[in-house]
């Protein structure tokens, strides 16, 4: 079975802190994604990566950066956390090719106080 | 631009059928998906349909696709309390995110099943 693991399920951080959200997949997938999910807004794509060291902005990249140094790991970075970044963050991965399923991690609940 | 619309709430009684509807705007979408999210969890794939099909059935789930109207539906037969969750419709399009094909999600329909 494909496994997408997000290292932290629940985090509480202070405004201005640097935050790292880590995601690891074990199926050698080329593509990895970071979404945030907010009530009434659904899932919004922050960044995605289709190869090591490659990254593309999604719909809401402001305030975030990403790192993909190894194929299996995709990190989301909040350089200076703000309260409006309180949200559920979902990592996902898929292999290349149309129709291939996206697999999601369990999510990371981040609260910024 | 691409947009996926679905109603936000649906309430049914246990044992009834549930029908969750979705409309999308990009006619070049090649795959359409239904994902389920249980409380506090990530999304899991329920089923998907290729755009050259008009129906797909998998046990209690039936997906209907009307490509002309860009309308997708998910029917759950004999709905159980364990089906209570948020259901997301999503479309896959090679123009999103280059050749790798990102998914565009609807906002999700929260299904409540009353005993």
PDB file of C-alpha atoms in Angstrom:
ATOM      1  CA  UNK A   1       0.000   0.000   0.000  1.00  0.00           C
ATOM      2  CA  UNK A   2       1.114   3.530  -0.713  1.00  0.00           C
ATOM      3  CA  UNK A   3       2.000   5.465   2.384  1.00  0.00           C
ATOM      4  CA  UNK A   4       2.264   9.224   2.663  1.00  0.00           C
ATOM      5  CA  UNK A   5       3.455  10.191   6.111  1.00  0.00           C
ATOM      6  CA  UNK A   6       3.254  13.632   7.608  1.00  0.00           C
ATOM      7  CA  UNK A   7       5.564  13.873  10.563  1.00  0.00           C
ATOM      8  CA  UNK A   8       3.412  16.062  12.799  1.00  0.00           C
ATOM      9  CA  UNK A   9      -0.346  15.692  13.252  1.00  0.00           C
ATOM     10  CA  UNK A  10      -0.805  18.638  15.609  1.00  0.00           C
ATOM     11  CA  UNK A  11       1.407  21.682  16.074  1.00  0.00           C
ATOM     12  CA  UNK A  12       1.025  24.943  17.956  1.00  0.00           C
ATOM     13  CA  UNK A  13       3.449  27.691  16.996  1.00  0.00           C
ATOM     14  CA  UNK A  14       3.877  31.344  17.870  1.00  0.00           C
ATOM     15  CA  UNK A  15       3.519  34.204  15.414  1.00  0.00           C
ATOM     16  CA  UNK A  16       6.836  34.871  13.718  1.00  0.00           C
ATOM     17  CA  UNK A  17       8.243  31.389  14.252  1.00  0.00           C
ATOM     18  CA  UNK A  18       9.710  29.390  11.391  1.00  0.00           C
ATOM     19  CA  UNK A  19       7.704  26.215  10.849  1.00  0.00           C
ATOM     20  CA  UNK A  20       8.660  23.057   8.981  1.00  0.00           C
ATOM     21  CA  UNK A  21       6.066  20.519   7.891  1.00  0.00           C
ATOM     22  CA  UNK A  22       7.608  17.300   6.660  1.00  0.00           C
ATOM     23  CA  UNK A  23       6.137  14.752   4.291  1.00  0.00           C
ATOM     24  CA  UNK A  24       7.562  11.429   3.163  1.00  0.00           C
ATOM     25  CA  UNK A  25       6.183   8.958   0.612  1.00  0.00           C
ATOM     26  CA  UNK A  26       7.375   5.418   0.121  1.00  0.00           C
ATOM     27  CA  UNK A  27       6.287   4.668  -3.454  1.00  0.00           C
ATOM     28  CA  UNK A  28       8.936   6.463  -5.493  1.00  0.00           C
ATOM     29  CA  UNK A  29       6.382   8.968  -6.762  1.00  0.00           C
ATOM     30  CA  UNK A  30       7.664  11.807  -8.915  1.00  0.00           C
ATOM     31  CA  UNK A  31       4.987  14.341  -8.014  1.00  0.00           C
ATOM     32  CA  UNK A  32       4.338  15.708  -4.551  1.00  0.00           C
ATOM     33  CA  UNK A  33       1.903  18.377  -3.420  1.00  0.00           C
ATOM     34  CA  UNK A  34       1.082  20.572  -0.449  1.00  0.00           C
ATOM     35  CA  UNK A  35      -2.501  21.725   0.047  1.00  0.00           C
ATOM     36  CA  UNK A  36      -4.189  23.623   2.806  1.00  0.00           C
ATOM     37  CA  UNK A  37      -7.772  22.930   3.767  1.00  0.00           C
ATOM     38  CA  UNK A  38     -10.034  25.515   5.372  1.00  0.00           C
ATOM     39  CA  UNK A  39     -13.761  25.294   6.143  1.00  0.00           C
ATOM     40  CA  UNK A  40     -15.845  26.528   3.231  1.00  0.00           C
ATOM     41  CA  UNK A  41     -12.795  26.890   0.984  1.00  0.00           C
ATOM     42  CA  UNK A  42     -11.983  23.264   0.254  1.00  0.00           C
ATOM     43  CA  UNK A  43      -8.459  22.298  -0.732  1.00  0.00           C
ATOM     44  CA  UNK A  44      -6.149  24.921  -2.153  1.00  0.00           C
ATOM     45  CA  UNK A  45      -2.812  24.066  -3.712  1.00  0.00           C
ATOM     46  CA  UNK A  46       0.172  25.817  -2.160  1.00  0.00           C
ATOM     47  CA  UNK A  47       3.123  24.288  -4.018  1.00  0.00           C
ATOM     48  CA  UNK A  48       3.924  21.144  -5.920  1.00  0.00           C
ATOM     49  CA  UNK A  49       7.022  19.417  -7.173  1.00  0.00           C
ATOM     50  CA  UNK A  50       7.440  17.073 -10.118  1.00  0.00           C
ATOM     51  CA  UNK A  51      11.046  16.117  -9.479  1.00  0.00           C
ATOM     52  CA  UNK A  52      13.878  16.498  -7.022  1.00  0.00           C
ATOM     53  CA  UNK A  53      14.848  20.146  -6.579  1.00  0.00           C
ATOM     54  CA  UNK A  54      11.948  21.220  -8.826  1.00  0.00           C
ATOM     55  CA  UNK A  55       9.045  23.228  -7.486  1.00  0.00           C
ATOM     56  CA  UNK A  56       6.075  25.063  -8.909  1.00  0.00           C
ATOM     57  CA  UNK A  57       3.774  27.575  -7.266  1.00  0.00           C
ATOM     58  CA  UNK A  58       0.197  26.585  -6.764  1.00  0.00           C
ATOM     59  CA  UNK A  59      -2.753  28.869  -6.167  1.00  0.00           C
ATOM     60  CA  UNK A  60      -1.707  30.325  -2.789  1.00  0.00           C
ATOM     61  CA  UNK A  61       2.104  30.249  -2.437  1.00  0.00           C
ATOM     62  CA  UNK A  62       2.461  33.541  -0.562  1.00  0.00           C
ATOM     63  CA  UNK A  63       4.021  33.100   2.859  1.00  0.00           C
ATOM     64  CA  UNK A  64       5.249  29.587   2.080  1.00  0.00           C
ATOM     65  CA  UNK A  65       8.280  27.930   0.541  1.00  0.00           C
ATOM     66  CA  UNK A  66       9.128  24.292  -0.149  1.00  0.00           C
ATOM     67  CA  UNK A  67      12.118  22.025  -0.376  1.00  0.00           C
ATOM     68  CA  UNK A  68      12.563  18.775  -2.312  1.00  0.00           C
ATOM     69  CA  UNK A  69      16.122  17.562  -1.797  1.00  0.00           C
ATOM     70  CA  UNK A  70      15.228  13.876  -2.024  1.00  0.00           C
ATOM     71  CA  UNK A  71      12.560  12.222  -4.108  1.00  0.00           C
ATOM     72  CA  UNK A  72      10.679  10.792  -1.159  1.00  0.00           C
ATOM     73  CA  UNK A  73      10.574  13.952   0.942  1.00  0.00           C
ATOM     74  CA  UNK A  74       8.750  17.230   0.380  1.00  0.00           C
ATOM     75  CA  UNK A  75       8.895  19.913   3.051  1.00  0.00           C
ATOM     76  CA  UNK A  76       6.649  22.916   3.490  1.00  0.00           C
ATOM     77  CA  UNK A  77       8.213  25.906   5.214  1.00  0.00           C
ATOM     78  CA  UNK A  78       6.505  28.866   6.824  1.00  0.00           C
ATOM     79  CA  UNK A  79       9.302  31.415   7.126  1.00  0.00           C
ATOM     80  CA  UNK A  80       7.444  33.571   9.637  1.00  0.00           C
ATOM     81  CA  UNK A  81       4.178  32.023  10.786  1.00  0.00           C
ATOM     82  CA  UNK A  82       1.104  34.208  11.014  1.00  0.00           C
ATOM     83  CA  UNK A  83      -2.301  33.574  12.543  1.00  0.00           C
ATOM     84  CA  UNK A  84      -3.946  33.402   9.104  1.00  0.00           C
ATOM     85  CA  UNK A  85      -1.830  30.345   8.405  1.00  0.00           C
ATOM     86  CA  UNK A  86      -3.721  28.392  11.062  1.00  0.00           C
ATOM     87  CA  UNK A  87      -5.113  25.529   9.005  1.00  0.00           C
ATOM     88  CA  UNK A  88      -5.021  21.845   8.137  1.00  0.00           C
ATOM     89  CA  UNK A  89      -2.142  21.054   5.780  1.00  0.00           C
ATOM     90  CA  UNK A  90      -2.326  18.032   3.518  1.00  0.00           C
ATOM     91  CA  UNK A  91       0.575  16.464   1.682  1.00  0.00           C
ATOM     92  CA  UNK A  92      -0.035  14.257  -1.335  1.00  0.00           C
ATOM     93  CA  UNK A  93       1.924  12.336  -3.936  1.00  0.00           C
ATOM     94  CA  UNK A  94       1.367  10.603  -7.256  1.00  0.00           C
ATOM     95  CA  UNK A  95       3.349   9.046 -10.018  1.00  0.00           C
ATOM     96  CA  UNK A  96       3.484  10.794 -13.398  1.00  0.00           C
ATOM     97  CA  UNK A  97       0.929  10.085 -16.062  1.00  0.00           C
ATOM     98  CA  UNK A  98      -2.701  10.988 -16.540  1.00  0.00           C
ATOM     99  CA  UNK A  99      -5.219   9.273 -14.360  1.00  0.00           C
ATOM    100  CA  UNK A 100      -2.776   8.167 -11.715  1.00  0.00           C
ATOM    101  CA  UNK A 101      -4.228   8.475  -8.278  1.00  0.00           C
ATOM    102  CA  UNK A 102      -3.159  11.124  -5.817  1.00  0.00           C
ATOM    103  CA  UNK A 103      -2.518   9.692  -2.358  1.00  0.00           C
ATOM    104  CA  UNK A 104      -2.892  11.868   0.696  1.00  0.00           C
ATOM    105  CA  UNK A 105      -1.289  11.941   4.103  1.00  0.00           C
ATOM    106  CA  UNK A 106      -3.364  12.182   7.267  1.00  0.00           C
ATOM    107  CA  UNK A 107      -2.923  15.933   7.556  1.00  0.00           C
ATOM    108  CA  UNK A 108      -1.143  18.307   9.916  1.00  0.00           C
ATOM    109  CA  UNK A 109      -3.213  20.644  12.047  1.00  0.00           C
ATOM    110  CA  UNK A 110      -1.262  23.854  12.586  1.00  0.00           C
ATOM    111  CA  UNK A 111      -2.389  26.503  15.042  1.00  0.00           C
ATOM    112  CA  UNK A 112      -0.492  29.801  15.091  1.00  0.00           C
ATOM    113  CA  UNK A 113      -1.050  31.863  18.228  1.00  0.00           C
TER     114      UNK A 113
ATOM    115  CA  UNK B   1     -10.662  29.007 -15.931  1.00  0.00           C
ATOM    116  CA  UNK B   2     -11.236  25.761 -14.136  1.00  0.00           C
ATOM    117  CA  UNK B   3     -13.761  25.475 -11.332  1.00  0.00           C
ATOM    118  CA  UNK B   4     -15.438  22.565  -9.598  1.00  0.00           C
ATOM    119  CA  UNK B   5     -18.731  23.220  -7.813  1.00  0.00           C
ATOM    120  CA  UNK B   6     -20.632  21.056  -5.366  1.00  0.00           C
ATOM    121  CA  UNK B   7     -23.243  21.713  -2.734  1.00  0.00           C
ATOM    122  CA  UNK B   8     -21.860  21.973   0.781  1.00  0.00           C
ATOM    123  CA  UNK B   9     -24.300  19.795   2.742  1.00  0.00           C
ATOM    124  CA  UNK B  10     -26.465  16.722   2.277  1.00  0.00           C
ATOM    125  CA  UNK B  11     -28.500  14.929   4.933  1.00  0.00           C
ATOM    126  CA  UNK B  12     -30.070  11.488   4.437  1.00  0.00           C
ATOM    127  CA  UNK B  13     -31.574   8.728   6.553  1.00  0.00           C
ATOM    128  CA  UNK B  14     -29.772   5.462   7.082  1.00  0.00           C
ATOM    129  CA  UNK B  15     -30.743   2.969   4.399  1.00  0.00           C
ATOM    130  CA  UNK B  16     -31.674   5.622   1.835  1.00  0.00           C
ATOM    131  CA  UNK B  17     -29.619   6.424  -1.245  1.00  0.00           C
ATOM    132  CA  UNK B  18     -27.392   9.508  -1.259  1.00  0.00           C
ATOM    133  CA  UNK B  19     -26.648  11.440  -4.413  1.00  0.00           C
ATOM    134  CA  UNK B  20     -23.839  13.975  -4.354  1.00  0.00           C
ATOM    135  CA  UNK B  21     -23.606  16.224  -7.375  1.00  0.00           C
ATOM    136  CA  UNK B  22     -20.709  18.105  -8.912  1.00  0.00           C
ATOM    137  CA  UNK B  23     -20.243  20.361 -11.911  1.00  0.00           C
ATOM    138  CA  UNK B  24     -16.975  21.231 -13.567  1.00  0.00           C
ATOM    139  CA  UNK B  25     -16.068  23.739 -16.222  1.00  0.00           C
ATOM    140  CA  UNK B  26     -13.080  22.366 -18.107  1.00  0.00           C
ATOM    141  CA  UNK B  27     -14.321  20.140 -20.913  1.00  0.00           C
ATOM    142  CA  UNK B  28     -10.816  18.840 -21.579  1.00  0.00           C
ATOM    143  CA  UNK B  29     -10.678  17.127 -18.180  1.00  0.00           C
ATOM    144  CA  UNK B  30      -9.817  13.513 -18.792  1.00  0.00           C
ATOM    145  CA  UNK B  31     -10.325  11.987 -15.347  1.00  0.00           C
ATOM    146  CA  UNK B  32     -12.811  12.854 -12.627  1.00  0.00           C
ATOM    147  CA  UNK B  33     -12.476  11.664  -9.070  1.00  0.00           C
ATOM    148  CA  UNK B  34     -14.409  11.241  -5.855  1.00  0.00           C
ATOM    149  CA  UNK B  35     -12.492  11.425  -2.590  1.00  0.00           C
ATOM    150  CA  UNK B  36     -13.814  10.821   0.926  1.00  0.00           C
ATOM    151  CA  UNK B  37     -12.546  12.552   4.047  1.00  0.00           C
ATOM    152  CA  UNK B  38     -13.522  11.241   7.450  1.00  0.00           C
ATOM    153  CA  UNK B  39     -13.263  13.580  10.469  1.00  0.00           C
ATOM    154  CA  UNK B  40      -9.682  14.459  11.352  1.00  0.00           C
ATOM    155  CA  UNK B  41      -8.205  12.416   8.515  1.00  0.00           C
ATOM    156  CA  UNK B  42      -6.711  12.929   5.074  1.00  0.00           C
ATOM    157  CA  UNK B  43      -8.506  12.241   1.801  1.00  0.00           C
ATOM    158  CA  UNK B  44      -8.897   8.746   0.458  1.00  0.00           C
ATOM    159  CA  UNK B  45      -9.762   7.905  -3.112  1.00  0.00           C
ATOM    160  CA  UNK B  46     -13.222   6.361  -3.472  1.00  0.00           C
ATOM    161  CA  UNK B  47     -13.466   6.006  -7.206  1.00  0.00           C
ATOM    162  CA  UNK B  48     -12.684   7.721 -10.493  1.00  0.00           C
ATOM    163  CA  UNK B  49     -14.078   7.771 -13.993  1.00  0.00           C
ATOM    164  CA  UNK B  50     -12.433   8.357 -17.334  1.00  0.00           C
ATOM    165  CA  UNK B  51     -14.100  11.000 -19.450  1.00  0.00           C
ATOM    166  CA  UNK B  52     -15.045   8.599 -22.247  1.00  0.00           C
ATOM    167  CA  UNK B  53     -17.255   6.637 -19.837  1.00  0.00           C
ATOM    168  CA  UNK B  54     -20.701   7.664 -18.681  1.00  0.00           C
ATOM    169  CA  UNK B  55     -21.131   5.301 -15.767  1.00  0.00           C
ATOM    170  CA  UNK B  56     -19.032   3.304 -13.365  1.00  0.00           C
ATOM    171  CA  UNK B  57     -20.302   1.039 -10.605  1.00  0.00           C
ATOM    172  CA  UNK B  58     -18.338  -0.296  -7.669  1.00  0.00           C
ATOM    173  CA  UNK B  59     -20.376  -2.145  -5.021  1.00  0.00           C
ATOM    174  CA  UNK B  60     -22.603   0.500  -3.363  1.00  0.00           C
ATOM    175  CA  UNK B  61     -21.091   3.354  -5.377  1.00  0.00           C
ATOM    176  CA  UNK B  62     -22.310   4.493  -8.778  1.00  0.00           C
ATOM    177  CA  UNK B  63     -20.666   7.349 -10.653  1.00  0.00           C
ATOM    178  CA  UNK B  64     -22.550   9.026 -13.471  1.00  0.00           C
ATOM    179  CA  UNK B  65     -20.880  11.402 -15.900  1.00  0.00           C
ATOM    180  CA  UNK B  66     -22.738  13.711 -18.257  1.00  0.00           C
ATOM    181  CA  UNK B  67     -19.925  15.182 -20.299  1.00  0.00           C
ATOM    182  CA  UNK B  68     -22.211  17.404 -22.332  1.00  0.00           C
ATOM    183  CA  UNK B  69     -23.481  19.155 -19.191  1.00  0.00           C
ATOM    184  CA  UNK B  70     -20.139  18.735 -17.335  1.00  0.00           C
ATOM    185  CA  UNK B  71     -22.019  17.083 -14.498  1.00  0.00           C
ATOM    186  CA  UNK B  72     -20.716  14.309 -12.272  1.00  0.00           C
ATOM    187  CA  UNK B  73     -22.632  12.513  -9.556  1.00  0.00           C
ATOM    188  CA  UNK B  74     -21.855   9.961  -6.876  1.00  0.00           C
ATOM    189  CA  UNK B  75     -24.669   7.719  -5.704  1.00  0.00           C
ATOM    190  CA  UNK B  76     -24.246   5.736  -2.495  1.00  0.00           C
ATOM    191  CA  UNK B  77     -26.814   2.982  -2.146  1.00  0.00           C
ATOM    192  CA  UNK B  78     -28.073   1.858   1.283  1.00  0.00           C
ATOM    193  CA  UNK B  79     -26.264   4.711   3.041  1.00  0.00           C
ATOM    194  CA  UNK B  80     -24.831   3.812   6.436  1.00  0.00           C
ATOM    195  CA  UNK B  81     -23.774   5.975   9.378  1.00  0.00           C
ATOM    196  CA  UNK B  82     -20.176   5.090   8.519  1.00  0.00           C
ATOM    197  CA  UNK B  83     -20.630   6.936   5.219  1.00  0.00           C
ATOM    198  CA  UNK B  84     -20.867  10.237   7.102  1.00  0.00           C
ATOM    199  CA  UNK B  85     -17.923  12.260   5.801  1.00  0.00           C
ATOM    200  CA  UNK B  86     -16.970  15.045   3.420  1.00  0.00           C
ATOM    201  CA  UNK B  87     -16.945  14.014  -0.226  1.00  0.00           C
ATOM    202  CA  UNK B  88     -14.752  15.882  -2.697  1.00  0.00           C
ATOM    203  CA  UNK B  89     -15.164  15.923  -6.421  1.00  0.00           C
ATOM    204  CA  UNK B  90     -11.948  16.596  -8.383  1.00  0.00           C
ATOM    205  CA  UNK B  91     -10.897  16.903 -11.991  1.00  0.00           C
ATOM    206  CA  UNK B  92      -7.555  16.133 -13.586  1.00  0.00           C
ATOM    207  CA  UNK B  93      -6.319  18.211 -16.447  1.00  0.00           C
ATOM    208  CA  UNK B  94      -2.894  18.187 -18.076  1.00  0.00           C
ATOM    209  CA  UNK B  95      -2.965  21.934 -18.395  1.00  0.00           C
ATOM    210  CA  UNK B  96      -2.870  22.273 -14.623  1.00  0.00           C
ATOM    211  CA  UNK B  97       0.659  21.993 -13.363  1.00  0.00           C
ATOM    212  CA  UNK B  98       2.150  21.118 -16.728  1.00  0.00           C
ATOM    213  CA  UNK B  99       2.227  17.561 -18.023  1.00  0.00           C
ATOM    214  CA  UNK B 100       2.090  16.171 -14.516  1.00  0.00           C
ATOM    215  CA  UNK B 101      -1.546  17.095 -14.049  1.00  0.00           C
ATOM    216  CA  UNK B 102      -2.641  18.622 -10.786  1.00  0.00           C
ATOM    217  CA  UNK B 103      -6.152  18.008  -9.424  1.00  0.00           C
ATOM    218  CA  UNK B 104      -8.710  20.760  -9.001  1.00  0.00           C
ATOM    219  CA  UNK B 105     -10.992  20.046  -6.050  1.00  0.00           C
ATOM    220  CA  UNK B 106     -14.490  21.187  -5.227  1.00  0.00           C
ATOM    221  CA  UNK B 107     -15.135  22.556  -1.757  1.00  0.00           C
ATOM    222  CA  UNK B 108     -16.583  19.287  -0.550  1.00  0.00           C
ATOM    223  CA  UNK B 109     -20.064  18.053   0.360  1.00  0.00           C
ATOM    224  CA  UNK B 110     -20.616  17.122   3.983  1.00  0.00           C
ATOM    225  CA  UNK B 111     -22.845  14.059   4.116  1.00  0.00           C
ATOM    226  CA  UNK B 112     -24.727  13.494   7.370  1.00  0.00           C
ATOM    227  CA  UNK B 113     -26.479  10.166   7.823  1.00  0.00           C
ATOM    228  CA  UNK B 114     -29.264  10.086  10.406  1.00  0.00           C
ATOM    229  CA  UNK B 115     -30.132   6.762  12.051  1.00  0.00           C
TER     230      UNK B 115
END
